[in-house]
């Protein structure tokens, strides 16, 4: 864990404080619309495809971490293996982001159905233990921030 990671974790926890599963799902859905619009407007360039792969890879990696709360073994890996690959067009990556975000929202619902408290934690590589709520805030914010770097046609 780095000092910056700890600080980021602190702010993620603060932004998640007091939010329930429904509020977090709404936040993920609102961010989805914003990010999807940026994907739709993005030029199909190697730079944009690399950025899109980063966004999707991080989201899939975070999903894998959260699934440990449902019984999957914890693997302290990096996000690289979760990237879809540079061979996909930006349109295909946009559709894949939408599918991936749908899965994040479904996963949040599964965690709620498992009656897990929103404060239950899973380790982040750099920020240490993050609550379910902080992970959801992280996903919404990461995709929103990183999609700003997608350059339009």
PDB file of C-alpha atoms in Angstrom:
ATOM      1  CA  UNK A   1       0.000   0.000   0.000  1.00  0.00           C
ATOM      2  CA  UNK A   2       1.246   3.423  -0.872  1.00  0.00           C
ATOM      3  CA  UNK A   3       0.516   6.651   0.946  1.00  0.00           C
ATOM      4  CA  UNK A   4      -1.378   7.926  -2.101  1.00  0.00           C
ATOM      5  CA  UNK A   5      -3.334   4.670  -2.207  1.00  0.00           C
ATOM      6  CA  UNK A   6      -4.303   5.067   1.447  1.00  0.00           C
ATOM      7  CA  UNK A   7      -5.443   8.643   0.824  1.00  0.00           C
ATOM      8  CA  UNK A   8      -7.502   7.552  -2.181  1.00  0.00           C
ATOM      9  CA  UNK A   9      -9.024   4.769  -0.088  1.00  0.00           C
ATOM     10  CA  UNK A  10      -9.942   7.276   2.603  1.00  0.00           C
ATOM     11  CA  UNK A  11     -11.742   9.503   0.081  1.00  0.00           C
ATOM     12  CA  UNK A  12     -13.520   6.539  -1.532  1.00  0.00           C
ATOM     13  CA  UNK A  13     -14.800   5.473   1.881  1.00  0.00           C
ATOM     14  CA  UNK A  14     -15.972   9.017   2.629  1.00  0.00           C
ATOM     15  CA  UNK A  15     -17.854   9.212  -0.681  1.00  0.00           C
ATOM     16  CA  UNK A  16     -19.487   5.838   0.010  1.00  0.00           C
ATOM     17  CA  UNK A  17     -20.449   6.654   3.602  1.00  0.00           C
ATOM     18  CA  UNK A  18     -24.183   6.591   4.186  1.00  0.00           C
ATOM     19  CA  UNK A  19     -24.986   5.141   0.751  1.00  0.00           C
ATOM     20  CA  UNK A  20     -26.941   1.940   0.439  1.00  0.00           C
ATOM     21  CA  UNK A  21     -26.931  -0.633  -2.344  1.00  0.00           C
ATOM     22  CA  UNK A  22     -29.678   1.161  -4.270  1.00  0.00           C
ATOM     23  CA  UNK A  23     -27.876   4.517  -4.207  1.00  0.00           C
ATOM     24  CA  UNK A  24     -24.652   2.888  -5.374  1.00  0.00           C
ATOM     25  CA  UNK A  25     -26.421   1.077  -8.209  1.00  0.00           C
ATOM     26  CA  UNK A  26     -27.938   4.390  -9.315  1.00  0.00           C
ATOM     27  CA  UNK A  27     -24.495   5.996  -9.225  1.00  0.00           C
ATOM     28  CA  UNK A  28     -23.082   3.197 -11.407  1.00  0.00           C
ATOM     29  CA  UNK A  29     -25.986   3.542 -13.845  1.00  0.00           C
ATOM     30  CA  UNK A  30     -25.627   7.321 -14.115  1.00  0.00           C
ATOM     31  CA  UNK A  31     -21.894   6.972 -14.747  1.00  0.00           C
ATOM     32  CA  UNK A  32     -22.632   4.298 -17.367  1.00  0.00           C
ATOM     33  CA  UNK A  33     -24.642   6.751 -19.465  1.00  0.00           C
ATOM     34  CA  UNK A  34     -21.884   9.357 -19.336  1.00  0.00           C
ATOM     35  CA  UNK A  35     -19.153   6.868 -20.192  1.00  0.00           C
ATOM     36  CA  UNK A  36     -21.220   5.208 -22.934  1.00  0.00           C
ATOM     37  CA  UNK A  37     -21.681   8.585 -24.631  1.00  0.00           C
ATOM     38  CA  UNK A  38     -17.914   9.105 -24.600  1.00  0.00           C
ATOM     39  CA  UNK A  39     -17.322   5.651 -26.073  1.00  0.00           C
ATOM     40  CA  UNK A  40     -19.909   6.364 -28.795  1.00  0.00           C
ATOM     41  CA  UNK A  41     -18.221   9.641 -29.734  1.00  0.00           C
ATOM     42  CA  UNK A  42     -14.667   8.276 -29.645  1.00  0.00           C
ATOM     43  CA  UNK A  43     -12.584   7.827 -32.774  1.00  0.00           C
ATOM     44  CA  UNK A  44     -11.465   4.274 -33.478  1.00  0.00           C
ATOM     45  CA  UNK A  45      -7.763   4.859 -32.856  1.00  0.00           C
ATOM     46  CA  UNK A  46      -5.123   2.715 -31.132  1.00  0.00           C
ATOM     47  CA  UNK A  47      -4.884   5.280 -28.317  1.00  0.00           C
ATOM     48  CA  UNK A  48      -8.645   5.215 -27.689  1.00  0.00           C
ATOM     49  CA  UNK A  49      -8.757   1.422 -27.873  1.00  0.00           C
ATOM     50  CA  UNK A  50      -5.949   1.215 -25.306  1.00  0.00           C
ATOM     51  CA  UNK A  51      -7.811   3.620 -23.017  1.00  0.00           C
ATOM     52  CA  UNK A  52     -11.057   1.673 -23.425  1.00  0.00           C
ATOM     53  CA  UNK A  53      -9.220  -1.557 -22.615  1.00  0.00           C
ATOM     54  CA  UNK A  54      -7.889   0.047 -19.444  1.00  0.00           C
ATOM     55  CA  UNK A  55     -11.373   1.148 -18.339  1.00  0.00           C
ATOM     56  CA  UNK A  56     -12.904  -2.280 -18.973  1.00  0.00           C
ATOM     57  CA  UNK A  57      -9.950  -4.159 -17.502  1.00  0.00           C
ATOM     58  CA  UNK A  58     -10.106  -2.254 -14.219  1.00  0.00           C
ATOM     59  CA  UNK A  59     -13.848  -2.843 -13.930  1.00  0.00           C
ATOM     60  CA  UNK A  60     -13.502  -6.582 -14.566  1.00  0.00           C
ATOM     61  CA  UNK A  61     -10.606  -6.792 -12.094  1.00  0.00           C
ATOM     62  CA  UNK A  62     -12.684  -5.062  -9.420  1.00  0.00           C
ATOM     63  CA  UNK A  63     -15.591  -7.426 -10.102  1.00  0.00           C
ATOM     64  CA  UNK A  64     -13.264 -10.359  -9.505  1.00  0.00           C
ATOM     65  CA  UNK A  65     -12.204  -8.870  -6.175  1.00  0.00           C
ATOM     66  CA  UNK A  66     -15.807  -8.325  -5.099  1.00  0.00           C
ATOM     67  CA  UNK A  67     -16.733 -11.898  -6.032  1.00  0.00           C
ATOM     68  CA  UNK A  68     -14.430 -13.089  -3.262  1.00  0.00           C
ATOM     69  CA  UNK A  69     -17.176 -11.984  -0.890  1.00  0.00           C
ATOM     70  CA  UNK A  70     -19.410 -14.557  -2.603  1.00  0.00           C
ATOM     71  CA  UNK A  71     -16.886 -17.354  -2.145  1.00  0.00           C
ATOM     72  CA  UNK A  72     -14.362 -17.058  -4.966  1.00  0.00           C
ATOM     73  CA  UNK A  73     -10.734 -17.304  -3.812  1.00  0.00           C
ATOM     74  CA  UNK A  74      -8.817 -14.076  -3.359  1.00  0.00           C
ATOM     75  CA  UNK A  75      -6.148 -13.559  -5.998  1.00  0.00           C
ATOM     76  CA  UNK A  76      -3.925 -10.528  -5.480  1.00  0.00           C
ATOM     77  CA  UNK A  77      -3.318  -9.911  -9.170  1.00  0.00           C
ATOM     78  CA  UNK A  78      -3.108  -6.894 -11.434  1.00  0.00           C
ATOM     79  CA  UNK A  79      -5.784  -5.812 -13.888  1.00  0.00           C
ATOM     80  CA  UNK A  80      -3.872  -6.572 -17.100  1.00  0.00           C
ATOM     81  CA  UNK A  81      -5.311 -10.063 -17.574  1.00  0.00           C
ATOM     82  CA  UNK A  82      -8.848  -8.611 -17.489  1.00  0.00           C
ATOM     83  CA  UNK A  83      -8.333  -6.290 -20.459  1.00  0.00           C
ATOM     84  CA  UNK A  84     -10.343  -7.396 -23.505  1.00  0.00           C
ATOM     85  CA  UNK A  85      -7.579  -6.823 -26.065  1.00  0.00           C
ATOM     86  CA  UNK A  86      -6.511  -4.260 -28.599  1.00  0.00           C
ATOM     87  CA  UNK A  87      -7.990  -6.175 -31.561  1.00  0.00           C
ATOM     88  CA  UNK A  88     -11.524  -4.923 -30.860  1.00  0.00           C
ATOM     89  CA  UNK A  89     -12.951  -1.782 -32.442  1.00  0.00           C
ATOM     90  CA  UNK A  90     -13.985   1.142 -30.280  1.00  0.00           C
ATOM     91  CA  UNK A  91     -17.634   0.283 -31.055  1.00  0.00           C
ATOM     92  CA  UNK A  92     -17.081  -3.287 -29.855  1.00  0.00           C
ATOM     93  CA  UNK A  93     -15.340  -1.980 -26.749  1.00  0.00           C
ATOM     94  CA  UNK A  94     -18.243   0.385 -26.095  1.00  0.00           C
ATOM     95  CA  UNK A  95     -20.650  -2.566 -26.179  1.00  0.00           C
ATOM     96  CA  UNK A  96     -18.286  -4.537 -23.965  1.00  0.00           C
ATOM     97  CA  UNK A  97     -18.108  -1.682 -21.456  1.00  0.00           C
ATOM     98  CA  UNK A  98     -21.907  -1.657 -21.317  1.00  0.00           C
ATOM     99  CA  UNK A  99     -21.983  -5.427 -20.675  1.00  0.00           C
ATOM    100  CA  UNK A 100     -19.265  -5.090 -18.054  1.00  0.00           C
ATOM    101  CA  UNK A 101     -21.088  -2.291 -16.238  1.00  0.00           C
ATOM    102  CA  UNK A 102     -24.315  -4.334 -16.340  1.00  0.00           C
ATOM    103  CA  UNK A 103     -22.382  -7.127 -14.637  1.00  0.00           C
ATOM    104  CA  UNK A 104     -21.071  -4.707 -11.987  1.00  0.00           C
ATOM    105  CA  UNK A 105     -24.619  -3.662 -11.159  1.00  0.00           C
ATOM    106  CA  UNK A 106     -25.745  -7.312 -11.073  1.00  0.00           C
ATOM    107  CA  UNK A 107     -22.838  -8.133  -8.789  1.00  0.00           C
ATOM    108  CA  UNK A 108     -23.859  -5.350  -6.428  1.00  0.00           C
ATOM    109  CA  UNK A 109     -27.366  -6.847  -6.351  1.00  0.00           C
ATOM    110  CA  UNK A 110     -25.904 -10.298  -5.612  1.00  0.00           C
ATOM    111  CA  UNK A 111     -23.913  -8.899  -2.704  1.00  0.00           C
ATOM    112  CA  UNK A 112     -27.073  -7.301  -1.335  1.00  0.00           C
ATOM    113  CA  UNK A 113     -29.025 -10.542  -1.766  1.00  0.00           C
ATOM    114  CA  UNK A 114     -26.267 -12.338   0.146  1.00  0.00           C
ATOM    115  CA  UNK A 115     -27.067  -9.922   3.005  1.00  0.00           C
ATOM    116  CA  UNK A 116     -23.518  -8.619   3.098  1.00  0.00           C
ATOM    117  CA  UNK A 117     -23.123  -5.300   4.870  1.00  0.00           C
ATOM    118  CA  UNK A 118     -22.070  -2.507   2.534  1.00  0.00           C
ATOM    119  CA  UNK A 119     -19.099  -1.994   4.878  1.00  0.00           C
ATOM    120  CA  UNK A 120     -17.669  -5.494   4.255  1.00  0.00           C
ATOM    121  CA  UNK A 121     -14.153  -5.110   2.853  1.00  0.00           C
ATOM    122  CA  UNK A 122     -12.012  -6.618   0.111  1.00  0.00           C
ATOM    123  CA  UNK A 123      -8.367  -5.647  -0.427  1.00  0.00           C
ATOM    124  CA  UNK A 124      -7.347  -3.263  -3.168  1.00  0.00           C
ATOM    125  CA  UNK A 125      -3.715  -3.612  -4.302  1.00  0.00           C
ATOM    126  CA  UNK A 126      -2.802  -0.021  -3.527  1.00  0.00           C
ATOM    127  CA  UNK A 127      -5.498   1.301  -1.194  1.00  0.00           C
ATOM    128  CA  UNK A 128      -5.785  -1.634   1.187  1.00  0.00           C
ATOM    129  CA  UNK A 129      -9.145  -2.910   2.377  1.00  0.00           C
ATOM    130  CA  UNK A 130     -12.071  -1.148   0.693  1.00  0.00           C
ATOM    131  CA  UNK A 131     -15.704  -1.590   1.579  1.00  0.00           C
ATOM    132  CA  UNK A 132     -18.243  -2.760  -0.992  1.00  0.00           C
ATOM    133  CA  UNK A 133     -19.499   0.817  -1.058  1.00  0.00           C
ATOM    134  CA  UNK A 134     -16.030   2.224  -1.718  1.00  0.00           C
ATOM    135  CA  UNK A 135     -15.472  -0.304  -4.520  1.00  0.00           C
ATOM    136  CA  UNK A 136     -18.718   0.839  -6.189  1.00  0.00           C
ATOM    137  CA  UNK A 137     -17.687   4.491  -5.856  1.00  0.00           C
ATOM    138  CA  UNK A 138     -14.278   3.554  -7.252  1.00  0.00           C
ATOM    139  CA  UNK A 139     -15.832   1.889 -10.317  1.00  0.00           C
ATOM    140  CA  UNK A 140     -18.175   4.778 -11.074  1.00  0.00           C
ATOM    141  CA  UNK A 141     -15.437   7.358 -10.658  1.00  0.00           C
ATOM    142  CA  UNK A 142     -12.693   5.480 -12.460  1.00  0.00           C
ATOM    143  CA  UNK A 143     -14.670   4.919 -15.659  1.00  0.00           C
ATOM    144  CA  UNK A 144     -15.978   8.491 -15.606  1.00  0.00           C
ATOM    145  CA  UNK A 145     -12.530  10.029 -15.139  1.00  0.00           C
ATOM    146  CA  UNK A 146     -10.680   7.759 -17.538  1.00  0.00           C
ATOM    147  CA  UNK A 147     -13.283   8.048 -20.304  1.00  0.00           C
ATOM    148  CA  UNK A 148     -12.581  11.786 -20.491  1.00  0.00           C
ATOM    149  CA  UNK A 149      -9.340  10.764 -22.219  1.00  0.00           C
ATOM    150  CA  UNK A 150     -11.239   9.145 -25.117  1.00  0.00           C
ATOM    151  CA  UNK A 151     -10.784  11.500 -28.070  1.00  0.00           C
ATOM    152  CA  UNK A 152     -13.734  12.117 -30.395  1.00  0.00           C
ATOM    153  CA  UNK A 153     -13.801  11.460 -34.109  1.00  0.00           C
TER     154      UNK A 153
END
